[in-house]
Amino acid sequence: AFTDEQITAEIERFRNIVLSACSSLGNLEPVAESAAGASGAAVHRVSGTDMQYVPSGDCLTSLKDIKRYIQMDEQGDGKLVLQWLGEWEILERDIIPIFTLSVKRLLADKPSLALSGDDRDHVLKIVMMCVELFVFLTWGMGSESDEVQTRFIRILRAYKRAFARSEVVFSLLSVAVMYVRKSHNTDREALLIKGVLYVFRNTLAIPDPLISPTSRGLSQLEVHDTLIAVLEKELAVDFFLTLMSSADQRRFKDLRPTLLDIIYYLFYRVPASALFSTQGAWFERSGHQRAGRHTKFGGVYAVSTGEGTVMPVFDVKEVLRPFANLFKKGTKIQKPRKGNDGPVDRQWRTVDPEAIPILRRIAAVFIESCFNPFVGVMFEDLKGATSVVNDVAPRLLYVAGYFVDISLANPAIDLGCTCVLVRTHTFGQVMQFTNTYLELKEWASLASAMYCIQQILTALSRMRGTKLDSLSTSVLSNLFYDGDALALFVKLCRVFRPTLLSLQFMEQVAQLADTFLNTLKAHAGSRDGMYVSKRMKKRSSRKKPGASETELGADTKPDADSADKPDADNPGSGGEMDDGSRADISDNEEETEEADRSEADAYSDDDDDAGGDSKTTRVERAFDFAKFENAFAVGDVVRAFTHLLAPPSAIEYVYPMLHRIAITCKRPHLFFRRPTMLRLLVLFDDSLSYPHRAEMLEVAAWIFRQYVTVMDSPALCNHYKAEPLNNRLADKCMRFFLATSSVGSSTEPVITRHIVHLLAADGQDGPEDPALNGASDSLQGTDGQDAPPEAAAGAPAETLDDFDLDDFDLDQYFALGDARTSITDA
C-alpha cells in the first residue's frame, strides 16, 4: 500500500509529464509586420509586438501523448488529466490554433501552398488527432458524481465559448463537408465525419448557467444563442439539416443518433411557444432563405417556470387568505415532491430575441424537409433495438412531439409534413414505449412518450375534414380498437404518487387524459358502430345460467342484436377497460395517502392480470363511451387530479375530469377524504383567477353539498367511509357558504337523506316499496361495491351485475322519496 505522501509525489510526477507534452505543442513567436498572417495563423498583439502561433515540428507526437494520458486517466475516478488541461487552457491556447492552421493547409488552393502526398497525410493525421481530443475534452460529465460535475462545469463552459467562434466552426465544417460530398468514404474518413458531429453535439450539450431574465450584467455567461448564431452564419445548420433530410441513406446510418442529439440540443430548454408567440412569418421565402440575425419580429416573451415566470406565482398565505384559519390544527396534506421528471429541464431558458428568427427557420425547414425521412428512419432503427431504456428512444419521442407541437401552431405548415408520426405502426411503437416505461417506472422517459402521444392525438384531430381525413380515421380506429391501449390511459391517470412524481408530471398526465378523452369521444360519436377488442379472463365458473357472452375473433363482427345489448354478466363490457365498480372494491378498502403504499395497486387491472395459469381470450364488444368513463372514476384518479388544485395549476384539464367523476359518473363519495376536501377548499379563494373558475366552483360546491348530507347522517357517513375535516371552523365556513349561496345547487343531487331509508343501517326498517329494493347502490353512484353485505337488510342481494341504472326511473324515485317521512339522525 502507498502512503499519502507517495501518492501525492506520484501524481505530481505524472502532472509534470503531462505538462511537458503540452509545452511541446507549439508557442507564440514574433512575426514581422509585412509577413503578418501570411501563414494563415491568427496574429496577436502582445506587449506591442505582433505574435502568431507556430506549431512545433513534433506536435503530432505531443497530441498523441496527451490522448494516451487522457485514456490512462479514464481508468481512475479523479479525471486529473482533463482537469489539468482545463486549468492550463490547452484547448484554447494550443489545440484549436493547431487545428485551424492544419485545416487551412489542407484547403489551400494556391499552388505555392499545396501539400505533397506525405505532407498532406501528416497534416490530415494532425487534424484527426485534434478532432479526437475535441471529443474527449468536450464530453459531458452527466454520468459522473456531483463533485466531478461541479469541478468541470466551468471548464466545459469555457470550451463552449472557445468553439462559439466563426473560424473554429468553419474549420470543423470544412473538414466534414470535404468527405461527406464523396460517394464513398474510407473507415478513417467516416470516423472523422462522425467525430466532427460529436464535437458539435458535445458543445451544444454543455449547459449555460440558468440566469434570471431580471438579472443584469450576466448576459456574457449565456453562450448558447451565440453559438447558434455562429452555426447559422457559417451554414453549419444547413449542413445538419441536409444530413437529416438524407438520413434514410444507408451511408448515414451511424450518424443518425448524433444528428438527433444535435437537433435536440439546438432547441434545448426552448419552449415551443417561444417560437410562435410573436407576430410575423416563420421565415422569409423571398430573397434570402435564411433570416438574418437582426430581423425584427417584434417582442418575444420566453416562458420560464423559475424566476421571471409568466405564470403568476401566488404566496401560500395569499392563496389561502379567506380560509387562513382553517388549517391551524396541523392538518397535513401530502404535497407532490419537487423535481423534474421530463427529458428537458422544466426551467426554460430565456432566448435572445435575435436567436428567435434563427430557431424559427431551423424548425420550419426541419418540419418541411427533414421530419418525415429522419423521424421515420429513426423509428425503423428502434424496431431492432434490444432495449428501449436508452437515450435515443426518449429523445426521439420528445423531438417528434416537439416539432409536431410547433407545426400545429403554424397554419402555413402542411399537416402532411409530419404524417410519418401518425402512421399506425409508428403510433403503435409509441404506445409500446409508453407501456414499457410505465412498467419499468422510467418516469423521465414516460414523460417524453406522453408528450409525443398528446401531439399525435392533437394532429389526428386536426386532420379530420382535410385531405388526410382517411389517414386520421384509420389510425384512430386501430388505436381505439385495441382495448389494452385504452387501458393504458387509465393506468397513466392512476399511477401518480406525491412521493414519487412531481406536480409537473401530473399536469402532463391531466393534459394527455383530456386530449385523449376528447379525441375518443369525437371519434366514437362520428361512427355508427365502434368495437373494442379486449383481453379478458375466462370466468366460466361465475357465468350465470342463461347468460350468454359472444366471444369473437379479431376478424369477426357481432350480430346487430348482440352489439346493442349491454352485457349484464360482465360490467367490463361495452369498452370499459377498467370497470369502476370493480376498481372501487380495492379503492374503498384503503383510501389513505400512505407513502409506502404499493404502487402496483394504483393501476392494477383485473383483466390485465390474466397471466400465469389463467386462460385468456380476446373478446370484441360494442364500445360505450359513457361506460368507459367509469374506468376513471376511482379514488386514485381523484387524489391525483386534486393535487393540481393547490395552488390551482393546469386546472383547465382538471375540471373536465372532476366533473366527469363527480357528476357524470355520479361518484362524489370518492372525494369524501379529508386531504381531498381540504384541497377543494382552495378553489373558493376569491383572490385566485383561473380558467373555468365558475364551472369548477359549481362542481366543488356540489360535492360539498353531498358531503354535508353524508356527514349529517351516521349511516351514510359509515357507508361511504367519509372522513370529517376535524376542524370546526372549516366546517362552519363551508356550511355558511352553502347556506347563503346557490352555487352547486343547479345539478340534481345523487346522495340525499332519503337514501337512509334504503340503507337501513341506522336500525330503521327499509322501504316497503319493492320497486326501490336494490336501487340504493346505483343512486349513490357506488355500483354496489362500497356497501357492506348487511347494508340493505331487507333488499335482495343484487349487484351491478344484476342491475342497470338506465332501467331505473330516477324521477319516480325522488317523487316517492319526497312523499316519505325523513328519518332523523341520532
PDB file of N, CA, C and O in Angstrom, residues 329-334 674-675 678:
ATOM      1  N   LYS A 329     -54.868  23.602  12.862  1.00  0.00           N
ATOM      2  CA  LYS A 329     -54.779  22.448  13.743  1.00  0.00           C
ATOM      3  C   LYS A 329     -53.782  21.412  13.248  1.00  0.00           C
ATOM      4  O   LYS A 329     -53.795  20.275  13.680  1.00  0.00           O
ATOM      5  N   GLY A 330     -52.934  21.809  12.318  1.00  0.00           N
ATOM      6  CA  GLY A 330     -51.863  20.911  11.910  1.00  0.00           C
ATOM      7  C   GLY A 330     -52.275  19.828  10.941  1.00  0.00           C
ATOM      8  O   GLY A 330     -51.647  18.779  10.891  1.00  0.00           O
ATOM      9  N   THR A 331     -53.329  20.048  10.192  1.00  0.00           N
ATOM     10  CA  THR A 331     -53.723  19.051   9.207  1.00  0.00           C
ATOM     11  C   THR A 331     -52.639  18.958   8.138  1.00  0.00           C
ATOM     12  O   THR A 331     -52.266  19.952   7.541  1.00  0.00           O
ATOM     13  N   LYS A 332     -52.141  17.778   7.921  1.00  0.00           N
ATOM     14  CA  LYS A 332     -51.054  17.579   6.974  1.00  0.00           C
ATOM     15  C   LYS A 332     -51.615  17.078   5.646  1.00  0.00           C
ATOM     16  O   LYS A 332     -52.315  16.082   5.601  1.00  0.00           O
ATOM     17  N   ILE A 333     -51.286  17.796   4.599  1.00  0.00           N
ATOM     18  CA  ILE A 333     -51.668  17.389   3.253  1.00  0.00           C
ATOM     19  C   ILE A 333     -50.401  17.031   2.505  1.00  0.00           C
ATOM     20  O   ILE A 333     -49.485  17.850   2.401  1.00  0.00           O
ATOM     21  N   GLN A 334     -50.354  15.834   2.022  1.00  0.00           N
ATOM     22  CA  GLN A 334     -49.164  15.386   1.319  1.00  0.00           C
ATOM     23  C   GLN A 334     -49.015  16.147   0.017  1.00  0.00           C
ATOM     24  O   GLN A 334     -49.928  16.203  -0.803  1.00  0.00           O
ATOM     25  N   ARG A 674     -60.425  13.566   3.914  1.00  0.00           N
ATOM     26  CA  ARG A 674     -60.027  14.847   4.482  1.00  0.00           C
ATOM     27  C   ARG A 674     -59.019  15.607   3.604  1.00  0.00           C
ATOM     28  O   ARG A 674     -59.213  16.793   3.324  1.00  0.00           O
ATOM     29  N   PRO A 675     -57.902  14.997   3.158  1.00  0.00           N
ATOM     30  CA  PRO A 675     -56.970  15.766   2.317  1.00  0.00           C
ATOM     31  C   PRO A 675     -57.612  16.277   1.032  1.00  0.00           C
ATOM     32  O   PRO A 675     -57.349  17.402   0.600  1.00  0.00           O
ATOM     33  N   LEU A 678     -59.951  19.263   1.781  1.00  0.00           N
ATOM     34  CA  LEU A 678     -59.181  20.466   2.099  1.00  0.00           C
ATOM     35  C   LEU A 678     -58.588  21.096   0.846  1.00  0.00           C
ATOM     36  O   LEU A 678     -58.479  22.325   0.749  1.00  0.00           O
TER      37      LEU A 678
END
